[in-house]
Short mmCIF file of N, CA and C in Angstrom, two decimals:
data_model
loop_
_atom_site.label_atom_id
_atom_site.label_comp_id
_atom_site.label_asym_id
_atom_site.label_seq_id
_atom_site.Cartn_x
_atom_site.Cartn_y
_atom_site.Cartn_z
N UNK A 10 -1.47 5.48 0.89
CA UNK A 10 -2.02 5.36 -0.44
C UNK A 10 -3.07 6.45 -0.59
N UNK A 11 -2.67 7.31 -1.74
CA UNK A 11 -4.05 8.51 -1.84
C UNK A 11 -4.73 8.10 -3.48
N UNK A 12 -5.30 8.65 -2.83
CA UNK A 12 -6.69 9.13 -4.30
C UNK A 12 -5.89 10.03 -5.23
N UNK A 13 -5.90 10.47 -6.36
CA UNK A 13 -5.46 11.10 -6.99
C UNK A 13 -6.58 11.30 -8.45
N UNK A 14 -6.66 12.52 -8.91
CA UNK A 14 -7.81 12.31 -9.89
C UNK A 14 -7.03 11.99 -11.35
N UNK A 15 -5.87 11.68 -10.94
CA UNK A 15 -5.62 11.18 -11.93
C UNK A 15 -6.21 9.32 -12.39
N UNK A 16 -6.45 8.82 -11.32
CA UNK A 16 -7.29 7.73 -10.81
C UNK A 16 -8.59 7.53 -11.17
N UNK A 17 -9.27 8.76 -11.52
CA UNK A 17 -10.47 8.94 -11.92
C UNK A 17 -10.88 7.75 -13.37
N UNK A 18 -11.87 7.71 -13.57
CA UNK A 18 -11.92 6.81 -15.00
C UNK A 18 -13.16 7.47 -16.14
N UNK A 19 -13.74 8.56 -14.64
CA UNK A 19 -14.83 9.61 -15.90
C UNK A 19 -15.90 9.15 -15.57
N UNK A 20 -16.34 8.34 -14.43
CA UNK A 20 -17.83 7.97 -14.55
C UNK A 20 -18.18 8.07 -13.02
N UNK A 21 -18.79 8.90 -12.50
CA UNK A 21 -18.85 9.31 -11.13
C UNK A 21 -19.02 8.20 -10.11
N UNK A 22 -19.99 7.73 -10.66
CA UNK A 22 -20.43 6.49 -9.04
C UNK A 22 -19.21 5.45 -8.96
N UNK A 23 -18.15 5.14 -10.22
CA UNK A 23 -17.25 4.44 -10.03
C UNK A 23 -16.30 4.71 -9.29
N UNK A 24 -16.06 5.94 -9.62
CA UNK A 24 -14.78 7.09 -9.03
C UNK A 24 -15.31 7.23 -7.57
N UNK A 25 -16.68 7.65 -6.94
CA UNK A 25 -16.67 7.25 -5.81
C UNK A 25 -16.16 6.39 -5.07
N UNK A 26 -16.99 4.61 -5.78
CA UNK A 26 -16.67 3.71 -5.10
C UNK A 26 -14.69 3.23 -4.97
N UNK A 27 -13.83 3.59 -6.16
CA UNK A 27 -12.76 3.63 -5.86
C UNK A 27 -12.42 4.28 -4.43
N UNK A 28 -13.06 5.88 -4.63
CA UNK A 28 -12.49 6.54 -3.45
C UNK A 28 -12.72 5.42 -2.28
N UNK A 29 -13.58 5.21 -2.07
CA UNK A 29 -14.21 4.54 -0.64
C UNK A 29 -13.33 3.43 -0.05
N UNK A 30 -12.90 2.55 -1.40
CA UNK A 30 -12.13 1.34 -1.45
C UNK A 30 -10.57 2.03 -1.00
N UNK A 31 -10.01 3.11 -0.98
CA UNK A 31 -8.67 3.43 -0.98
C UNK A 31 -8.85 3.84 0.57
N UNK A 32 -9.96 4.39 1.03
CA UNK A 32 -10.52 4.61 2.26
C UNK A 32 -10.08 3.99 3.51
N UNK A 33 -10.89 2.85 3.31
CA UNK A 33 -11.07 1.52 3.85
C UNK A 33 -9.78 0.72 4.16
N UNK A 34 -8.71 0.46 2.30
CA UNK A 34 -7.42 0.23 2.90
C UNK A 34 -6.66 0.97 3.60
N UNK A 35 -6.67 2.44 3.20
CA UNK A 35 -5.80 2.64 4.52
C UNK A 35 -6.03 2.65 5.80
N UNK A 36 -7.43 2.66 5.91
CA UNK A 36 -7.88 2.53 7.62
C UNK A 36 -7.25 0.74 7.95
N UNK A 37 -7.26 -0.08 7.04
CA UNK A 37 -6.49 -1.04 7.10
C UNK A 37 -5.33 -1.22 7.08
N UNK A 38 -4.30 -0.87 6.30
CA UNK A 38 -2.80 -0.23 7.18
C UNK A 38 -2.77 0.16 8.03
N UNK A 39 -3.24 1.20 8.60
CA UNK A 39 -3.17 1.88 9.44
C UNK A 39 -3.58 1.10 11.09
N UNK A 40 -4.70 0.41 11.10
CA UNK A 40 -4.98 -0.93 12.20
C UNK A 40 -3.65 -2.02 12.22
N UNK A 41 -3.28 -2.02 10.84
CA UNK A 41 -2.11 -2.74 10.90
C UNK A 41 -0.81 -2.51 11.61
N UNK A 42 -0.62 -1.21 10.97
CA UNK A 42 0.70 -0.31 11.84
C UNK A 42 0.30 -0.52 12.99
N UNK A 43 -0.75 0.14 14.14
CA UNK A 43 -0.97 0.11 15.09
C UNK A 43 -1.06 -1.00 16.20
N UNK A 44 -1.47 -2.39 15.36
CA UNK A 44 -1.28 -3.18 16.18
C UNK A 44 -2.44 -3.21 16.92
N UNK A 45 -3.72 -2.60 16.19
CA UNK A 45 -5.38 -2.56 16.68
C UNK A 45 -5.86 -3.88 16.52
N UNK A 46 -6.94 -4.38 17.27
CA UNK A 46 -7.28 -5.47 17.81
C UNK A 46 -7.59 -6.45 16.69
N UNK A 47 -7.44 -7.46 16.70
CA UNK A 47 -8.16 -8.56 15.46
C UNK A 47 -9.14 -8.25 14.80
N UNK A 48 -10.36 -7.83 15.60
CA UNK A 48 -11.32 -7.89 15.21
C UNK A 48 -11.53 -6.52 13.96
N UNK A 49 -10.87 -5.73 14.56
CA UNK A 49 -10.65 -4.53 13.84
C UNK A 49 -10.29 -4.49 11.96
N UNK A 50 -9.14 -5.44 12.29
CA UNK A 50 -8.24 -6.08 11.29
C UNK A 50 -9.29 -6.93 10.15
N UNK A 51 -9.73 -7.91 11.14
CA UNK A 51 -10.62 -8.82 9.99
C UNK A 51 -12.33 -7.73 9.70
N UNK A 52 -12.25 -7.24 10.65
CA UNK A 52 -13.87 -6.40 10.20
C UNK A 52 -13.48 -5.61 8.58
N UNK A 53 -12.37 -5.07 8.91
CA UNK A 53 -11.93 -4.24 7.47
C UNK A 53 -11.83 -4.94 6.55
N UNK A 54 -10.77 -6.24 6.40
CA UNK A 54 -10.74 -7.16 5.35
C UNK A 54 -12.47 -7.06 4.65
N UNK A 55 -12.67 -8.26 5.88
CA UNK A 55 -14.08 -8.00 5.20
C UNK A 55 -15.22 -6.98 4.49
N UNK A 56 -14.81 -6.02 5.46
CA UNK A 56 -15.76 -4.82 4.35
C UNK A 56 -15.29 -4.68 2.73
N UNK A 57 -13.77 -4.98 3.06
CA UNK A 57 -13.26 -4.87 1.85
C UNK A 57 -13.51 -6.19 0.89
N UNK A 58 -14.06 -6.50 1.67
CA UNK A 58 -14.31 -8.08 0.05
C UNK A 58 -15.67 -7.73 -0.01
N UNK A 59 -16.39 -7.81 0.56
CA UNK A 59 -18.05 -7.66 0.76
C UNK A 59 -18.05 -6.13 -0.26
N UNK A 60 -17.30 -5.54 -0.01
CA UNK A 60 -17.64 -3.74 -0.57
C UNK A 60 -16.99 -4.08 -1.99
N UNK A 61 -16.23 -4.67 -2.54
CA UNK A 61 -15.40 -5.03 -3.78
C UNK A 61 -16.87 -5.82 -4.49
N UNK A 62 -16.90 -6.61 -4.28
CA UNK A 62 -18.20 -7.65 -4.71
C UNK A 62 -19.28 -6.44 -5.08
N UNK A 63 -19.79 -5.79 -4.09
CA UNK A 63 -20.51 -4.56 -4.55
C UNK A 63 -20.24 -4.02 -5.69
N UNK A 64 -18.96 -3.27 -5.91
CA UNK A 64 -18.32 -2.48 -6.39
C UNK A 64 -18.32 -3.02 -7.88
N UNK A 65 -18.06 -4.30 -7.80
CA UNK A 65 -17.48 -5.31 -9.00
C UNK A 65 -19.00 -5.27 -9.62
N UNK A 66 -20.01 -5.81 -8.84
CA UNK A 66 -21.30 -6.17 -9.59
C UNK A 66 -21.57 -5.03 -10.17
N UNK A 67 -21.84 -3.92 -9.73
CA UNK A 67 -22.14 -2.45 -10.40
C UNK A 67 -21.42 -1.96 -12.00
N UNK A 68 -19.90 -2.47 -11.47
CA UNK A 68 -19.22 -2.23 -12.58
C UNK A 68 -19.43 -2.76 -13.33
N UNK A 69 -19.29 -4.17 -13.79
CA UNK A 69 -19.74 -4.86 -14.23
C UNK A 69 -20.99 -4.81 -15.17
N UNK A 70 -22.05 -4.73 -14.45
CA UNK A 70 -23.32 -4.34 -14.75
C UNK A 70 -23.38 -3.01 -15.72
N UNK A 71 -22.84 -2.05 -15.62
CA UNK A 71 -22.20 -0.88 -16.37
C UNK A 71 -21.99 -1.35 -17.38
N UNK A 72 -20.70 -1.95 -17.25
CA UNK A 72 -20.31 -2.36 -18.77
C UNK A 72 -21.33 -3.66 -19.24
N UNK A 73 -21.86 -4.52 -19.21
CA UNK A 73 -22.73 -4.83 -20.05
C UNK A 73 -23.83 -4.34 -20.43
N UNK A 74 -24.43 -3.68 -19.55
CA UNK A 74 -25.11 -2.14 -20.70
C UNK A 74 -24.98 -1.41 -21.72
N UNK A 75 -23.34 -1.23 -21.73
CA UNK A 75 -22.69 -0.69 -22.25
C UNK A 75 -22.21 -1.20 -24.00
N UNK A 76 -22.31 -2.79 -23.40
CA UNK A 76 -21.76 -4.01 -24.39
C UNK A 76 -20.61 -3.44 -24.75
N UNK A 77 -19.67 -3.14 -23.70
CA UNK A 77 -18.38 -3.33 -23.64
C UNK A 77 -18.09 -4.56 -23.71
N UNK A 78 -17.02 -4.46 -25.04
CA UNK A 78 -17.05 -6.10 -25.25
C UNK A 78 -15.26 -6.33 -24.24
N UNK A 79 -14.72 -5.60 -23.27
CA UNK A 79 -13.51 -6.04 -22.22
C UNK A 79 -14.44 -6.20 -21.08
N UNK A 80 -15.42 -7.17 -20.90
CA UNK A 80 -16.16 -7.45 -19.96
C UNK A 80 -15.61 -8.92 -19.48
N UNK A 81 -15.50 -9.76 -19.90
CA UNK A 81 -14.69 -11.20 -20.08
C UNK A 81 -13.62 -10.55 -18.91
N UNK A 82 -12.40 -10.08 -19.39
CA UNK A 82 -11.63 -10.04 -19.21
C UNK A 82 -11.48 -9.28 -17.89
N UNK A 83 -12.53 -8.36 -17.79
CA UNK A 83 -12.94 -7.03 -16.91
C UNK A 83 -13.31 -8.30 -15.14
N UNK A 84 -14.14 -8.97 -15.70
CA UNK A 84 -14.89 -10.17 -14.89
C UNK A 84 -13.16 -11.12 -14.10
N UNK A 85 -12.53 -10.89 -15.32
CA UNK A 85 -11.26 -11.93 -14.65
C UNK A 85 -10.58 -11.38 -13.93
N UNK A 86 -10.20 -10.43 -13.64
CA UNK A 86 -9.35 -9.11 -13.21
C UNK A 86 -10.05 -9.54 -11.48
N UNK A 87 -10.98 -8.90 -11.97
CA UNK A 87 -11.87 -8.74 -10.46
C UNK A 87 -11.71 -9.95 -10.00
N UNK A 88 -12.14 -11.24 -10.23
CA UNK A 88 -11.99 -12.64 -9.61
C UNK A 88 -11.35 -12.94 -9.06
N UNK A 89 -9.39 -12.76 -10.44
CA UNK A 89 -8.15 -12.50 -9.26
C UNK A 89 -8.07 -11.53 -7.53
N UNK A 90 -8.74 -10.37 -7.64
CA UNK A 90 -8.99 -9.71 -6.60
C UNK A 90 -9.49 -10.19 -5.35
N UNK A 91 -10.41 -10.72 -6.04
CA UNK A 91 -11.35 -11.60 -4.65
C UNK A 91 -10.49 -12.62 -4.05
N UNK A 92 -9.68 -13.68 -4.78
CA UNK A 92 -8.99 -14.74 -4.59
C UNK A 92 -7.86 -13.59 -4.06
N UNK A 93 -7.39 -12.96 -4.39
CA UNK A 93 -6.32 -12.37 -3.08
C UNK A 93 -6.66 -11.85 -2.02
N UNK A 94 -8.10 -11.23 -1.57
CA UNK A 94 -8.63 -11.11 -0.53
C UNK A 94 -8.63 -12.60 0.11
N UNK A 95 -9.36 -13.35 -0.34
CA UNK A 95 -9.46 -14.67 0.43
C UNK A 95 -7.96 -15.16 0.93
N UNK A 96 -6.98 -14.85 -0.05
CA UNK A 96 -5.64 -15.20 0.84
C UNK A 96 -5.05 -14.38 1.64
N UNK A 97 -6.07 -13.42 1.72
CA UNK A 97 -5.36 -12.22 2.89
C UNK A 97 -5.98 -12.47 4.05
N UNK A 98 -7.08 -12.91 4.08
CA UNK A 98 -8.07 -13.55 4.90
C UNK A 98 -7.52 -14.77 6.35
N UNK A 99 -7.21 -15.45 5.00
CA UNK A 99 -6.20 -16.75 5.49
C UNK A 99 -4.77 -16.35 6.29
N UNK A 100 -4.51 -15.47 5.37
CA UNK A 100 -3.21 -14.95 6.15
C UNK A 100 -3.97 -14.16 7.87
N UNK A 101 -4.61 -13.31 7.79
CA UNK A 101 -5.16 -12.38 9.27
C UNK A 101 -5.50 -13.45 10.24
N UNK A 102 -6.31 -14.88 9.22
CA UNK A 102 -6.89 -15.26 10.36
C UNK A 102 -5.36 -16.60 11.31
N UNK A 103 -4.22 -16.35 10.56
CA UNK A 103 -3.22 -17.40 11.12
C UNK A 103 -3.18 -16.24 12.74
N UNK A 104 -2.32 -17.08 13.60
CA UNK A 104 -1.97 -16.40 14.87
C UNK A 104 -0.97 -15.60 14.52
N UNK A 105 -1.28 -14.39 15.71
CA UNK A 105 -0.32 -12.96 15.55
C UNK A 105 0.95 -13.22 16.30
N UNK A 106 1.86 -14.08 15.75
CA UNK A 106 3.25 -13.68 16.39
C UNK A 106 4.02 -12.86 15.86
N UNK A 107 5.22 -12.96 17.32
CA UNK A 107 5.94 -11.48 16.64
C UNK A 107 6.36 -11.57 15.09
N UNK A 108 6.53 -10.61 14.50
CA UNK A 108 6.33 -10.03 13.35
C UNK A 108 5.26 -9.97 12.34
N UNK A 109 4.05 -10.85 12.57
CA UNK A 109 3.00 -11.38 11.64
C UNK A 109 2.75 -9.94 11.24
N UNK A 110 2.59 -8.85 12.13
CA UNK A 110 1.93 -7.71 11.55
C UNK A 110 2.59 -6.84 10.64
N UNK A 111 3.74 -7.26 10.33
CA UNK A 111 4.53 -6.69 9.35
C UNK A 111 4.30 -7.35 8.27
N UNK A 112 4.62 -9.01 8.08
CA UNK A 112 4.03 -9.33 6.77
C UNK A 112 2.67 -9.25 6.61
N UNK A 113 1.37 -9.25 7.77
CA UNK A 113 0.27 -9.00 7.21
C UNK A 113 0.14 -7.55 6.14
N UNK A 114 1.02 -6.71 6.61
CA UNK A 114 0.83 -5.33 6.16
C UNK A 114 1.74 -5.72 4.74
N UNK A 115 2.65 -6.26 4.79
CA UNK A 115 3.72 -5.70 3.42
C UNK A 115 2.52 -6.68 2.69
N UNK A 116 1.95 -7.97 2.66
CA UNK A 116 1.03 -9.05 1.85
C UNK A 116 -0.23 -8.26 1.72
N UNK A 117 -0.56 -7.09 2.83
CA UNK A 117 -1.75 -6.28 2.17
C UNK A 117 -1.89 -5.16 1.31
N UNK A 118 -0.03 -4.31 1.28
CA UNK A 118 0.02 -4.29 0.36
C UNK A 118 0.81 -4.46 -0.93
N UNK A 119 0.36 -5.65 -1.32
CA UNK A 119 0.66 -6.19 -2.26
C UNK A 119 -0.24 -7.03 -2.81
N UNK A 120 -1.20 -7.40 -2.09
CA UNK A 120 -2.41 -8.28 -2.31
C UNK A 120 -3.63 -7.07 -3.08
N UNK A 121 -3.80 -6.13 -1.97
CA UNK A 121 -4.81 -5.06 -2.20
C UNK A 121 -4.09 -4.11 -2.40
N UNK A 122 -3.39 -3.39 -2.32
CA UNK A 122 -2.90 -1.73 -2.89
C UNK A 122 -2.40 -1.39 -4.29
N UNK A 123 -1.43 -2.81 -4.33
CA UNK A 123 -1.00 -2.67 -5.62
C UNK A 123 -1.86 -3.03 -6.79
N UNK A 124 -2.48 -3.94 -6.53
CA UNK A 124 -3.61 -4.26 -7.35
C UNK A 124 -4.45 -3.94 -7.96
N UNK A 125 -5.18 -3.10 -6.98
CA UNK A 125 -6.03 -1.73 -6.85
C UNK A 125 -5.67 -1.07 -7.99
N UNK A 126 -4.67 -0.15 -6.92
CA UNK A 126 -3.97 0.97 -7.93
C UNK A 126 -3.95 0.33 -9.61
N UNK A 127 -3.37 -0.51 -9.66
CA UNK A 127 -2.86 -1.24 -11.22
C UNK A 127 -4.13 -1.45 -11.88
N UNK A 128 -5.26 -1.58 -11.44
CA UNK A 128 -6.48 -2.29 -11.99
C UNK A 128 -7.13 -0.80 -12.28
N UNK A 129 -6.95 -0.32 -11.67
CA UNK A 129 -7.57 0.97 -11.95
C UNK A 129 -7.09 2.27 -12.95
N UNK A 130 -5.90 2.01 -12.62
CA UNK A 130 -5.18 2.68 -13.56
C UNK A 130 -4.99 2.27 -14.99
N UNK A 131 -5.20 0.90 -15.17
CA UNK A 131 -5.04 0.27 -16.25
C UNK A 131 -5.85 -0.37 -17.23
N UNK A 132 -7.02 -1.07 -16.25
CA UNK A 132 -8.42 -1.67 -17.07
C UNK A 132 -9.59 -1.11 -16.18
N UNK A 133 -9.21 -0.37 -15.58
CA UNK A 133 -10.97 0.52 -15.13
C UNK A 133 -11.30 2.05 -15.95
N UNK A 134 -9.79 2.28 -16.51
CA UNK A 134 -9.60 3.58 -17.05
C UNK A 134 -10.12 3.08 -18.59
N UNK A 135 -9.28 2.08 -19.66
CA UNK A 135 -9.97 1.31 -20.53
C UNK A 135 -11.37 1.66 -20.72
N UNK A 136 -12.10 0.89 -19.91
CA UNK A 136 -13.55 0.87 -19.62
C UNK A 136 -14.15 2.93 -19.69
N UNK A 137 -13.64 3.50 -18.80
CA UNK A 137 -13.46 5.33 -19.00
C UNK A 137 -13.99 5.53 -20.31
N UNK A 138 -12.35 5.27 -20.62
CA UNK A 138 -12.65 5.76 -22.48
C UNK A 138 -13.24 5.27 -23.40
N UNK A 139 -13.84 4.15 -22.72
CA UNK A 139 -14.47 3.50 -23.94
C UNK A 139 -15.72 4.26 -24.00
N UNK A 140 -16.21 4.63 -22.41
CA UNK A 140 -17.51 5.62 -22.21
C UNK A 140 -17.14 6.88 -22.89
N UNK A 141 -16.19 7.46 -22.82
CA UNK A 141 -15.73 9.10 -23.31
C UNK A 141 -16.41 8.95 -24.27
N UNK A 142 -15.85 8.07 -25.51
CA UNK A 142 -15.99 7.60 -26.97
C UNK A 142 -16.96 7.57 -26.74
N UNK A 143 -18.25 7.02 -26.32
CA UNK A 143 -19.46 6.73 -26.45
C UNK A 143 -20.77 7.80 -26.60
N UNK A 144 -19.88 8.69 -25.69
CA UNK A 144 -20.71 10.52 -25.82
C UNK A 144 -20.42 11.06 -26.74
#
């Protein structure tokens, strides 16, 4: 999964924190592919919910400054996110038999990659233009 500036949404510290978040998952595939230790596995999850929550409050916080009125909706998006972390969670923390690390990986991405990507591309960009318009 790459960065692409087409990904961008126009507002720097966001576009960072995306980058960071695309970061992180693939260092999380990638522990996955490998078959790197548990701890490895759940340390990343976690950064990745703990760093999302970050990410989310900031944004968030943005747009009601902003009185972007897709804040409601902006707030629901993200929630779903968290609640699929927590079931990815659930899923890492079941025991690793053979094959678990294949569906952990295809459920991560699909839980977090696709999501991501879609949320960003779709209602973080929204939020973009609503700033463009605003200058």
């Amino acid at each position: 999964m790459e960065w692409s500036k087409d990904m961008a949404v126009g507002i720097e510290t966001i576009d960072e924190q995306h980058q960071e978040l695309f970061k992180r998952i693939n260092g999380l595939l990638q522990a996955i592919k490998e078959h790197r230790c548990r701890s490895e596995i759940d340390g990343t999850i976690q950064f990745l919910d703990d760093y999302a929550r970050f990410h989310f409050s900031e944004e968030e916080e943005r747009m009601r400054e902003a009185g972007y009125d897709g804040l409601a909706e902006h707030r629901k998006h993200h929630a779903d996110y968290l609640n699929n972390i927590k079931e990815l969670t659930e899923l890492a923390d079941q025991p690793r038999i053979q094959g678990m690390s294949y569906e952990l990986s295809v459920t991560t991405n699909q839980v977090v990659v696709d999501w991501i990507v879609d949320h960003i591309m779709k209602i973080d960009r929204k939020f973009g233009e609503y700033m463009k318009d605003r200058r």
